[in-house]
Coordinates of N, CA and C in Angstrom, one line a residue:
Chain M
X1 N 5.4 27.2 -22.9 CA 5.6 27.2 -21.5 C 7.0 27.0 -21.1
X2 N 7.2 27.1 -19.8 CA 8.6 27.0 -19.3 C 9.0 25.5 -19.4
X3 N 10.4 25.3 -19.4 CA 10.9 24.0 -19.6 C 11.7 23.6 -18.4
X4 N 11.3 22.4 -17.9 CA 12.0 21.8 -16.8 C 12.6 20.4 -17.3
X5 N 13.8 20.2 -17.1 CA 14.5 19.0 -17.6 C 14.8 18.2 -16.4
X6 N 14.6 16.9 -16.5 CA 14.9 15.9 -15.5 C 15.7 14.8 -16.0
X7 N 16.7 14.4 -15.2 CA 17.7 13.4 -15.7 C 18.2 12.5 -14.6
X8 N 18.3 11.2 -14.7 CA 18.0 10.5 -15.9 C 16.5 10.2 -16.0
X9 N 16.0 9.8 -17.1 CA 14.6 9.4 -17.3 C 14.3 8.0 -16.8
X10 N 15.3 7.2 -16.9 CA 15.1 5.8 -16.3 C 16.5 5.4 -15.7
X11 N 16.4 4.8 -14.5 CA 17.6 4.3 -13.9 C 17.2 3.0 -13.1
X12 N 18.2 2.1 -13.3 CA 18.1 0.8 -12.5 C 19.3 0.7 -11.6
X13 N 19.1 0.4 -10.4 CA 20.2 0.3 -9.4 C 20.0 -0.9 -8.5
X14 N 21.1 -1.2 -7.9 CA 21.1 -2.4 -7.0 C 20.7 -1.9 -5.6
X15 N 20.0 -2.8 -5.0 CA 19.6 -2.5 -3.6 C 20.8 -2.2 -2.7
X16 N 20.6 -1.1 -2.0 CA 21.7 -0.7 -1.1 C 22.5 0.5 -1.6
X17 N 22.4 0.7 -2.9 CA 23.2 1.8 -3.5 C 22.4 3.1 -3.5
X18 N 23.0 4.2 -3.9 CA 22.3 5.5 -3.9 C 22.2 6.0 -5.3
X19 N 21.1 6.7 -5.6 CA 20.9 7.2 -6.9 C 20.5 8.7 -6.9
X20 N 21.1 9.5 -7.8 CA 20.8 10.9 -7.8 C 20.0 11.3 -9.1
X21 N 19.0 12.1 -8.8 CA 18.2 12.5 -10.0 C 18.3 14.1 -10.0
X22 N 18.5 14.6 -11.2 CA 18.7 16.0 -11.3 C 17.4 16.7 -12.0
X23 N 17.1 17.9 -11.5 CA 16.0 18.6 -12.1 C 16.5 20.0 -12.4
X24 N 16.4 20.4 -13.6 CA 16.9 21.7 -14.1 C 15.8 22.6 -14.7
X25 N 15.7 23.8 -14.3 CA 14.9 24.8 -15.1 C 15.7 25.4 -16.2
X26 N 15.3 25.2 -17.4 CA 16.2 25.5 -18.5 C 16.0 27.0 -19.0
X27 N 14.9 27.6 -18.8 CA 14.7 28.9 -19.4 C 14.2 29.9 -18.3
X28 N 14.3 29.6 -17.1 CA 13.9 30.5 -16.0 C 14.6 30.1 -14.7
X29 N 14.7 31.0 -13.8 CA 15.3 30.7 -12.5 C 14.2 30.4 -11.5
X30 N 14.4 29.3 -10.9 CA 13.3 28.7 -10.0 C 13.8 28.8 -8.5
X31 N 13.3 29.7 -7.7 CA 13.7 29.7 -6.3 C 13.0 28.5 -5.6
X32 N 12.0 28.0 -6.1 CA 11.3 26.9 -5.5 C 11.1 25.7 -6.5
X33 N 11.5 24.6 -6.0 CA 11.3 23.3 -6.8 C 10.6 22.3 -5.9
X34 N 9.9 21.4 -6.5 CA 9.2 20.4 -5.8 C 9.5 19.0 -6.3
X35 N 9.5 18.1 -5.4 CA 9.7 16.7 -5.7 C 8.5 15.9 -5.4
X36 N 8.1 15.1 -6.3 CA 6.9 14.2 -6.2 C 7.2 12.8 -6.4
X37 N 6.4 11.9 -5.9 CA 6.5 10.5 -6.2 C 5.1 10.1 -6.7
X38 N 5.1 9.2 -7.7 CA 3.8 8.8 -8.2 C 3.8 7.3 -8.4
X39 N 2.9 6.6 -7.8 CA 2.7 5.2 -8.0 C 1.7 5.0 -9.2
X40 N 1.8 3.8 -9.8 CA 1.0 3.5 -11.0 C -0.5 3.8 -10.7
X41 N -1.1 4.5 -11.6 CA -2.6 4.9 -11.5 C -2.9 5.7 -10.3
X42 N -2.0 6.3 -9.7 CA -2.3 7.2 -8.6 C -1.8 8.6 -8.8
X43 N -2.2 9.5 -8.0 CA -1.9 10.9 -8.3 C -0.5 11.2 -7.7
X44 N -0.1 12.5 -7.9 CA 1.2 12.9 -7.4 C 1.2 13.1 -5.9
X45 N 2.2 12.6 -5.3 CA 2.4 12.7 -3.8 C 3.6 13.6 -3.6
X46 N 3.3 14.8 -3.0 CA 4.4 15.7 -2.8 C 5.3 15.2 -1.7
X47 N 6.6 15.1 -2.0 CA 7.6 14.6 -1.1 C 8.2 15.8 -0.3
X48 N 8.6 16.8 -1.0 CA 9.4 17.9 -0.4 C 9.4 19.1 -1.3
X49 N 9.5 20.2 -0.6 CA 9.7 21.5 -1.3 C 11.1 22.0 -1.1
X50 N 11.7 22.3 -2.2 CA 13.1 22.7 -2.2 C 13.3 24.2 -2.5
X51 N 13.9 24.9 -1.6 CA 14.1 26.3 -1.8 C 15.6 26.6 -2.0
X52 N 16.0 27.4 -3.0 CA 17.4 27.6 -3.3 C 18.1 28.2 -2.1
X53 N 19.2 27.6 -1.7 CA 20.0 28.1 -0.6 C 19.6 27.7 0.8
X54 N 18.5 27.0 0.9 CA 18.1 26.6 2.2 C 17.7 25.1 2.3
X55 N 17.4 24.6 3.5 CA 17.1 23.2 3.6 C 15.7 23.0 3.0
X56 N 15.5 21.8 2.5 CA 14.2 21.4 1.9 C 13.2 21.2 3.1
X57 N 12.0 21.4 2.7 CA 10.9 21.1 3.7 C 10.2 19.8 3.2
X58 N 10.2 18.8 4.1 CA 9.7 17.5 3.8 C 8.3 17.4 4.2
X59 N 7.5 16.6 3.5 CA 6.1 16.3 3.9 C 6.1 15.2 4.9
X60 N 5.1 15.2 5.7 CA 5.0 14.2 6.7 C 5.1 12.8 6.2
X61 N 5.9 12.0 6.8 CA 6.1 10.6 6.4 C 7.2 10.4 5.4
X62 N 7.8 11.5 5.0 CA 8.9 11.3 4.0 C 10.2 11.4 4.8
X63 N 11.1 10.4 4.7 CA 12.3 10.4 5.4 C 13.4 11.3 4.8
X64 N 13.7 12.3 5.5 CA 14.7 13.3 4.9 C 16.1 12.7 4.8
X65 N 16.4 11.8 5.6 CA 17.8 11.2 5.6 C 17.8 10.2 4.4
X66 N 16.7 9.7 3.9 CA 16.7 8.8 2.9 C 16.6 9.5 1.5
X67 N 15.8 10.5 1.5 CA 15.6 11.3 0.3 C 16.3 12.7 0.5
X68 N 17.5 12.7 0.0 CA 18.3 13.9 0.2 C 18.1 14.9 -0.9
X69 N 17.7 16.1 -0.6 CA 17.4 17.1 -1.6 C 18.4 18.3 -1.4
X70 N 19.0 18.7 -2.5 CA 19.9 19.8 -2.6 C 19.5 20.8 -3.7
X71 N 19.3 22.0 -3.3 CA 18.9 23.1 -4.3 C 20.0 24.1 -4.3
X72 N 21.1 23.8 -5.0 CA 22.3 24.6 -4.9 C 22.3 25.8 -5.7
X73 N 21.5 25.9 -6.7 CA 21.4 27.1 -7.6 C 20.0 27.3 -8.0
X74 N 19.8 28.4 -8.7 CA 18.4 28.8 -9.1 C 17.9 28.0 -10.2
X75 N 18.7 27.1 -10.8 CA 18.3 26.3 -11.9 C 18.5 24.8 -11.7
X76 N 18.9 24.4 -10.5 CA 19.2 23.0 -10.3 C 18.8 22.5 -8.9
X77 N 18.0 21.4 -8.9 CA 17.8 20.8 -7.6 C 18.0 19.3 -7.8
X78 N 18.6 18.6 -6.8 CA 18.8 17.2 -7.0 C 18.2 16.4 -5.8
X79 N 17.7 15.2 -6.2 CA 17.1 14.3 -5.2 C 18.0 13.1 -5.2
X80 N 18.5 12.7 -4.1 CA 19.3 11.5 -3.9 C 18.6 10.5 -3.1
X81 N 18.3 9.3 -3.7 CA 17.7 8.3 -2.9 C 18.9 7.4 -2.3
X82 N 19.0 7.5 -1.0 CA 20.1 6.8 -0.4 C 19.7 5.4 0.0
X83 N 20.7 4.5 -0.1 CA 20.5 3.1 0.3 C 19.1 2.6 -0.2
X84 N 19.0 2.6 -1.5 CA 17.7 2.3 -2.1 C 17.3 0.9 -1.9
X85 N 16.0 0.7 -1.8 CA 15.5 -0.6 -1.6 C 14.4 -0.8 -2.7
X86 N 14.0 -2.0 -3.0 CA 12.9 -2.3 -4.0 C 11.7 -1.5 -3.8
X87 N 11.3 -1.2 -2.5 CA 10.1 -0.5 -2.3 C 10.2 1.0 -2.7
X88 N 11.5 1.4 -2.9 CA 11.7 2.8 -3.4 C 11.4 3.0 -4.9
X89 N 11.3 1.8 -5.6 CA 11.0 1.9 -7.0 C 9.7 2.6 -7.3
X90 N 9.8 3.6 -8.1 CA 8.7 4.5 -8.4 C 9.0 5.5 -9.5
X91 N 8.0 6.3 -9.8 CA 8.2 7.4 -10.8 C 8.4 8.7 -9.9
X92 N 9.5 9.3 -10.1 CA 9.8 10.5 -9.3 C 9.8 11.7 -10.3
X93 N 9.0 12.7 -9.9 CA 8.8 13.9 -10.8 C 9.2 15.1 -10.0
X94 N 9.9 16.0 -10.7 CA 10.2 17.3 -10.1 C 9.4 18.4 -10.8
X95 N 9.2 19.5 -10.2 CA 8.6 20.6 -10.8 C 9.2 21.9 -10.3
X96 N 9.1 23.0 -11.0 CA 9.6 24.3 -10.6 C 8.6 25.3 -10.7
X97 N 8.6 26.3 -9.8 CA 7.7 27.4 -9.8 C 8.3 28.6 -10.3
X98 N 7.6 29.3 -11.1 CA 8.1 30.6 -11.6 C 8.0 31.6 -10.5
X99 N 9.1 32.3 -10.2 CA 9.1 33.2 -9.1 C 8.5 34.6 -9.3
X100 N 7.4 34.7 -9.9 CA 6.8 36.0 -10.2 C 5.3 36.1 -9.7
X101 N 5.1 36.2 -8.4 CA 3.7 36.3 -7.9 C 3.0 37.4 -8.6
X102 N 1.7 37.2 -8.8 CA 0.9 38.3 -9.4 C 0.7 38.1 -10.9
X103 N 1.7 37.5 -11.6 CA 1.5 37.2 -13.0 C 0.9 35.8 -13.1
X104 N 0.6 35.4 -14.4 CA 0.1 34.1 -14.6 C 1.3 33.1 -14.4
X105 N 1.3 32.5 -13.3 CA 2.5 31.6 -13.0 C 2.0 30.4 -12.4
X106 N 2.7 29.3 -12.5 CA 2.3 28.1 -11.9 C 3.5 27.2 -12.0
X107 N 3.3 25.9 -11.7 CA 4.5 25.0 -11.6 C 4.5 24.2 -13.0
X108 N 5.7 24.0 -13.4 CA 6.0 23.2 -14.6 C 6.8 22.0 -14.2
X109 N 6.4 20.9 -14.8 CA 7.0 19.6 -14.5 C 8.1 19.1 -15.4
X110 N 9.0 18.4 -14.8 CA 9.9 17.6 -15.6 C 9.3 16.4 -16.2
X111 N 10.0 15.7 -17.0 CA 9.5 14.5 -17.6 C 9.4 13.3 -16.7
X112 N 10.0 13.4 -15.6 CA 9.9 12.3 -14.6 C 11.1 11.3 -14.8
X113 N 11.4 10.6 -13.7 CA 12.4 9.6 -13.7 C 11.9 8.3 -13.1
X114 N 12.1 7.2 -13.9 CA 11.6 5.9 -13.4 C 12.8 5.3 -12.7
X115 N 12.6 5.0 -11.4 CA 13.6 4.3 -10.7 C 13.2 2.9 -10.4
X116 N 14.1 2.0 -10.7 CA 13.8 0.5 -10.4 C 15.0 0.1 -9.6
X117 N 14.7 -0.4 -8.4 CA 15.7 -1.0 -7.5 C 15.6 -2.5 -7.5
X118 N 16.7 -3.1 -7.9 CA 16.7 -4.6 -8.0 C 17.5 -5.3 -6.9
Chain L
X1 N -13.0 13.3 4.4 CA -13.2 13.8 3.1 C -11.9 14.4 2.5
X2 N -11.5 13.9 1.3 CA -10.3 14.4 0.7 C -10.5 15.9 0.2
X3 N -9.4 16.6 0.2 CA -9.5 18.0 -0.2 C -10.0 18.2 -1.6
X4 N -9.5 17.3 -2.5 CA -9.9 17.4 -3.9 C -10.4 16.0 -4.4
X5 N -11.5 16.0 -5.0 CA -12.1 14.8 -5.4 C -12.2 14.8 -7.0
X6 N -11.9 13.7 -7.6 CA -12.0 13.6 -9.0 C -12.3 12.2 -9.4
X7 N -13.3 12.0 -10.3 CA -13.6 10.6 -10.7 C -12.5 10.1 -11.5
X8 N -11.9 8.9 -11.1 CA -10.8 8.4 -11.8 C -11.0 7.8 -13.2
X9 N -12.3 7.6 -13.5 CA -12.7 7.0 -14.8 C -12.4 5.5 -14.7
X10 N -12.1 4.8 -15.8 CA -11.7 5.5 -17.1 C -12.9 6.0 -17.8
X11 N -12.7 7.0 -18.6 CA -13.7 7.6 -19.4 C -13.3 7.4 -20.9
X12 N -14.3 6.8 -21.6 CA -14.0 6.5 -23.0 C -15.1 7.1 -23.9
X13 N -14.6 7.9 -24.9 CA -15.5 8.6 -25.8 C -15.1 8.4 -27.2
X14 N -16.0 8.6 -28.2 CA -15.6 8.5 -29.6 C -15.0 9.8 -30.0
X15 N -14.1 9.7 -31.0 CA -13.5 10.9 -31.6 C -14.5 11.9 -32.0
X16 N -14.2 13.2 -31.7 CA -15.1 14.3 -32.0 C -16.1 14.7 -30.9
X17 N -16.2 13.8 -29.9 CA -17.1 14.1 -28.8 C -16.6 15.3 -27.9
X18 N -17.6 15.8 -27.2 CA -17.2 16.8 -26.2 C -17.0 16.1 -24.9
X19 N -15.9 16.4 -24.3 CA -15.5 15.7 -23.0 C -15.7 16.7 -21.9
X20 N -16.2 16.2 -20.8 CA -16.4 17.0 -19.6 C -15.7 16.3 -18.4
X21 N -14.7 17.0 -17.9 CA -13.9 16.5 -16.7 C -14.2 17.4 -15.5
X22 N -14.3 16.8 -14.4 CA -14.7 17.7 -13.2 C -13.9 17.3 -12.0
X23 N -13.9 18.3 -11.1 CA -13.3 18.1 -9.8 C -14.2 18.9 -8.8
X24 N -14.3 18.4 -7.6 CA -14.9 19.1 -6.5 C -13.9 19.2 -5.4
X25 N -14.0 20.3 -4.6 CA -13.1 20.5 -3.5 C -13.8 21.0 -2.3
X26 N -13.1 20.9 -1.2 CA -13.7 21.2 0.1 C -13.2 22.5 0.7
X27 N -12.0 22.9 0.3 CA -11.3 24.0 1.0 C -11.7 25.3 0.2
X28 N -12.4 26.2 0.8 CA -12.9 27.4 0.2 C -11.7 28.4 0.0
X29 N -10.6 28.1 0.6 CA -9.4 29.0 0.5 C -8.7 28.9 -0.9
X30 N -9.0 27.9 -1.6 CA -8.3 27.7 -2.9 C -8.6 28.9 -3.8
X31 N -7.6 29.4 -4.4 CA -7.7 30.5 -5.3 C -7.2 30.3 -6.7
X32 N -6.3 29.4 -6.9 CA -5.7 29.1 -8.2 C -6.1 27.7 -8.6
X33 N -6.5 27.5 -9.8 CA -7.0 26.3 -10.3 C -6.4 25.9 -11.6
X34 N -5.8 24.7 -11.7 CA -5.1 24.3 -12.9 C -5.6 22.9 -13.3
X35 N -5.4 22.7 -14.6 CA -5.6 21.4 -15.2 C -4.3 21.0 -15.9
X36 N -3.9 19.7 -15.6 CA -2.7 19.2 -16.2 C -3.1 17.9 -17.0
X37 N -2.3 17.7 -18.1 CA -2.5 16.5 -18.8 C -1.3 15.6 -18.7
X38 N -1.4 14.4 -18.4 CA -0.3 13.5 -18.2 C -0.4 12.3 -19.1
X39 N 0.5 12.1 -20.0 CA 0.6 10.9 -20.8 C 1.3 9.9 -20.1
X40 N 1.0 8.6 -20.5 CA 1.6 7.5 -19.7 C 3.1 7.6 -19.6
X41 N 3.6 7.5 -18.4 CA 5.1 7.5 -18.1 C 5.7 8.8 -18.5
X42 N 5.0 9.9 -18.4 CA 5.6 11.2 -18.6 C 5.2 12.2 -17.5
X43 N 5.9 13.3 -17.4 CA 5.5 14.3 -16.4 C 4.3 15.0 -16.8
X44 N 3.5 15.6 -15.9 CA 2.3 16.4 -16.2 C 2.6 17.6 -17.0
X45 N 1.7 18.0 -17.9 CA 1.9 19.2 -18.8 C 0.7 20.1 -18.4
X46 N 1.1 21.4 -18.2 CA 0.0 22.4 -17.8 C -0.8 22.6 -19.0
X47 N -2.2 22.5 -18.9 CA -3.1 22.8 -19.9 C -3.8 24.2 -19.7
X48 N -4.3 24.4 -18.5 CA -5.1 25.6 -18.2 C -4.8 26.1 -16.8
X49 N -4.9 27.4 -16.7 CA -4.7 28.0 -15.4 C -5.8 29.1 -15.2
X50 N -6.4 29.1 -14.1 CA -7.4 30.0 -13.8 C -7.3 30.6 -12.4
X51 N -7.4 31.9 -12.2 CA -7.4 32.5 -10.9 C -8.8 32.8 -10.5
X52 N -9.2 32.4 -9.4 CA -10.6 32.6 -8.8 C -11.6 32.1 -9.8
X53 N -12.8 32.6 -9.8 CA -13.9 32.1 -10.5 C -13.9 32.5 -12.0
X54 N -14.7 31.9 -12.8 CA -14.9 32.3 -14.2 C -14.5 31.2 -15.2
X55 N -14.6 31.6 -16.4 CA -14.2 30.7 -17.5 C -13.0 31.2 -18.2
X56 N -12.3 30.2 -18.8 CA -11.1 30.5 -19.6 C -11.1 29.5 -20.8
X57 N -10.8 30.1 -22.0 CA -10.9 29.2 -23.2 C -9.5 29.3 -23.8
X58 N -9.0 28.1 -24.3 CA -7.8 28.1 -25.1 C -7.9 27.0 -26.1
X59 N -8.2 27.4 -27.4 CA -8.4 26.4 -28.4 C -9.6 25.5 -28.1
X60 N -9.3 24.3 -28.1 CA -10.4 23.3 -27.9 C -10.7 23.1 -26.4
X61 N -10.0 23.7 -25.5 CA -10.1 23.5 -24.1 C -10.8 24.8 -23.4
X62 N -11.7 24.5 -22.5 CA -12.4 25.5 -21.7 C -12.4 25.1 -20.3
X63 N -11.9 25.9 -19.4 CA -11.9 25.7 -18.0 C -12.9 26.5 -17.3
X64 N -13.7 26.0 -16.4 CA -14.6 26.7 -15.7 C -14.4 26.5 -14.2
X65 N -14.6 27.6 -13.4 CA -14.4 27.5 -12.0 C -15.7 28.1 -11.3
X66 N -16.3 27.4 -10.5 CA -17.5 27.8 -9.7 C -17.1 27.7 -8.3
X67 N -16.7 28.8 -7.7 CA -16.2 28.8 -6.3 C -17.4 28.6 -5.4
X68 N -18.5 29.1 -5.7 CA -19.7 29.0 -4.8 C -20.1 27.5 -4.7
X69 N -19.9 26.7 -5.7 CA -20.2 25.3 -5.6 C -19.0 24.5 -5.3
X70 N -17.8 25.1 -5.3 CA -16.5 24.4 -5.1 C -16.4 23.3 -6.2
X71 N -16.5 23.7 -7.4 CA -16.6 22.8 -8.5 C -15.8 23.4 -9.7
X72 N -14.9 22.6 -10.3 CA -14.2 23.1 -11.5 C -14.4 22.0 -12.6
X73 N -14.3 22.5 -13.8 CA -14.5 21.7 -15.0 C -13.5 22.0 -16.1
X74 N -13.3 21.0 -16.9 CA -12.5 21.2 -18.1 C -13.3 20.5 -19.2
X75 N -13.5 21.3 -20.2 CA -14.2 20.8 -21.4 C -13.3 20.7 -22.6
X76 N -13.4 19.6 -23.3 CA -12.5 19.4 -24.5 C -13.5 19.2 -25.6
X77 N -13.4 20.1 -26.6 CA -14.3 20.0 -27.8 C -13.6 19.3 -28.9
X78 N -14.4 18.6 -29.8 CA -13.8 17.9 -30.9 C -12.6 17.1 -30.4
X79 N -12.9 16.2 -29.5 CA -11.8 15.4 -28.9 C -11.1 14.5 -30.0
X80 N -9.8 14.4 -29.8 CA -8.9 13.6 -30.7 C -8.3 12.5 -30.0
X81 N -7.9 11.4 -30.7 CA -7.2 10.3 -30.0 C -6.0 10.8 -29.3
X82 N -5.3 11.8 -29.7 CA -4.1 12.4 -29.1 C -4.5 13.0 -27.7
X83 N -5.8 13.2 -27.4 CA -6.2 13.7 -26.1 C -6.2 12.6 -25.1
X84 N -6.1 11.3 -25.5 CA -6.1 10.2 -24.6 C -4.9 10.3 -23.6
X85 N -5.3 10.5 -22.3 CA -4.3 10.7 -21.3 C -5.0 10.8 -20.0
X86 N -4.3 11.0 -18.9 CA -4.8 11.2 -17.6 C -4.9 12.7 -17.3
X87 N -6.0 13.2 -16.9 CA -6.1 14.7 -16.6 C -6.2 14.9 -15.1
X88 N -5.3 15.7 -14.7 CA -5.2 16.0 -13.2 C -5.7 17.5 -13.0
X89 N -6.6 17.6 -12.1 CA -6.9 19.0 -11.6 C -6.0 19.3 -10.4
X90 N -5.7 20.5 -10.3 CA -4.9 21.0 -9.2 C -5.3 22.3 -8.7
X91 N -5.2 22.6 -7.4 CA -5.6 23.9 -6.9 C -4.7 24.3 -5.8
X92 N -4.6 25.6 -5.5 CA -3.7 26.1 -4.6 C -4.3 27.2 -3.8
X93 N -3.9 27.3 -2.5 CA -4.3 28.4 -1.7 C -3.2 29.2 -1.1
X94 N -2.0 29.0 -1.7 CA -0.8 29.7 -1.2 C -0.7 31.2 -1.7
X95 N 0.4 31.8 -1.4 CA 0.6 33.2 -1.8 C 0.8 33.2 -3.4
X96 N 1.3 32.2 -3.9 CA 1.4 32.0 -5.4 C 0.7 30.8 -5.8
X97 N 0.5 30.6 -7.1 CA -0.3 29.4 -7.6 C 0.5 28.2 -7.4
X98 N 1.8 28.3 -7.1 CA 2.6 27.0 -6.9 C 2.9 26.7 -5.5
X99 N 2.3 27.5 -4.6 CA 2.5 27.2 -3.2 C 1.3 26.4 -2.7
X100 N 1.6 25.3 -2.0 CA 0.5 24.5 -1.4 C -0.5 24.0 -2.4
X101 N 0.1 23.3 -3.4 CA -0.8 22.8 -4.5 C -1.3 21.4 -4.1
X102 N -2.5 21.2 -4.3 CA -3.2 19.9 -4.0 C -3.7 19.4 -5.4
X103 N -3.3 18.1 -5.7 CA -3.7 17.5 -6.9 C -4.9 16.5 -6.7
X104 N -5.7 16.5 -7.7 CA -6.7 15.4 -7.7 C -6.1 14.1 -8.1
X105 N -6.8 13.0 -8.0 CA -6.2 11.7 -8.4 C -6.1 11.5 -9.9
X106 N -6.8 12.3 -10.7 CA -6.7 12.2 -12.1 C -7.8 11.4 -12.7
X107 N -8.2 11.8 -13.9 CA -9.2 11.0 -14.7 C -8.6 10.5 -15.9
X108 N -8.7 9.2 -16.1 CA -8.1 8.6 -17.3 C -9.1 8.7 -18.5
X109 N -8.7 9.3 -19.6 CA -9.5 9.5 -20.8 C -9.0 8.8 -22.0
X110 N -9.9 8.1 -22.6 CA -9.5 7.4 -23.9 C -10.5 7.9 -25.0
X111 N -9.9 8.4 -26.1 CA -10.7 8.9 -27.2 C -10.5 7.9 -28.3
X112 N -11.6 7.3 -28.7 CA -11.6 6.1 -29.6 C -11.7 6.7 -31.0
X113 N -10.8 6.3 -32.0 CA -11.0 6.8 -33.4 C -12.2 6.2 -34.0

């Protein structure tokens, strides 16, 4: 299957600082990438949809000024958690969609990034 | 009513057993149906993908979709300890299978040696 790389896998930051997480599609070009948040023993919560070259579409309740998403190229999307607080500590996962409607396509996930804000 | 319902488990079976995982849904517009496996502290891994109704088999895994009943299943034959993970069903009604994807909450499976 397609490979999506996410970095860093784990990060600890101080409260009030900003953290950037990168999501790369390694063997395909992804016009659409997705960012999810997952709390322990819960399912994935879609935060935003990122389209290359345009502004991200945020889900209801997700603060776009706090979770900055940039999709500057067809292989890279970044999520920046600004002014992080302990309640932002979570598992953040990105995914990328193969841009070939009609063929067997779906979304492929990165390995996830554990963010701990202290 | 949630759009996608899935028994969270935990489900515990002996090695070699046949495992049946299920999801029900309420939106008849769903066309794409997926199953993902997620190991602890890892991103989900695509297991099976089905478009519309029918069965699909891949090795020890079989996915079934019954749109008339709004019910999907994943069967795992000859279950192994390495199958211990959380299984997420997912479905989509967008233009592509990755558009407007809704995930179930996941079922935790333990296969006991």
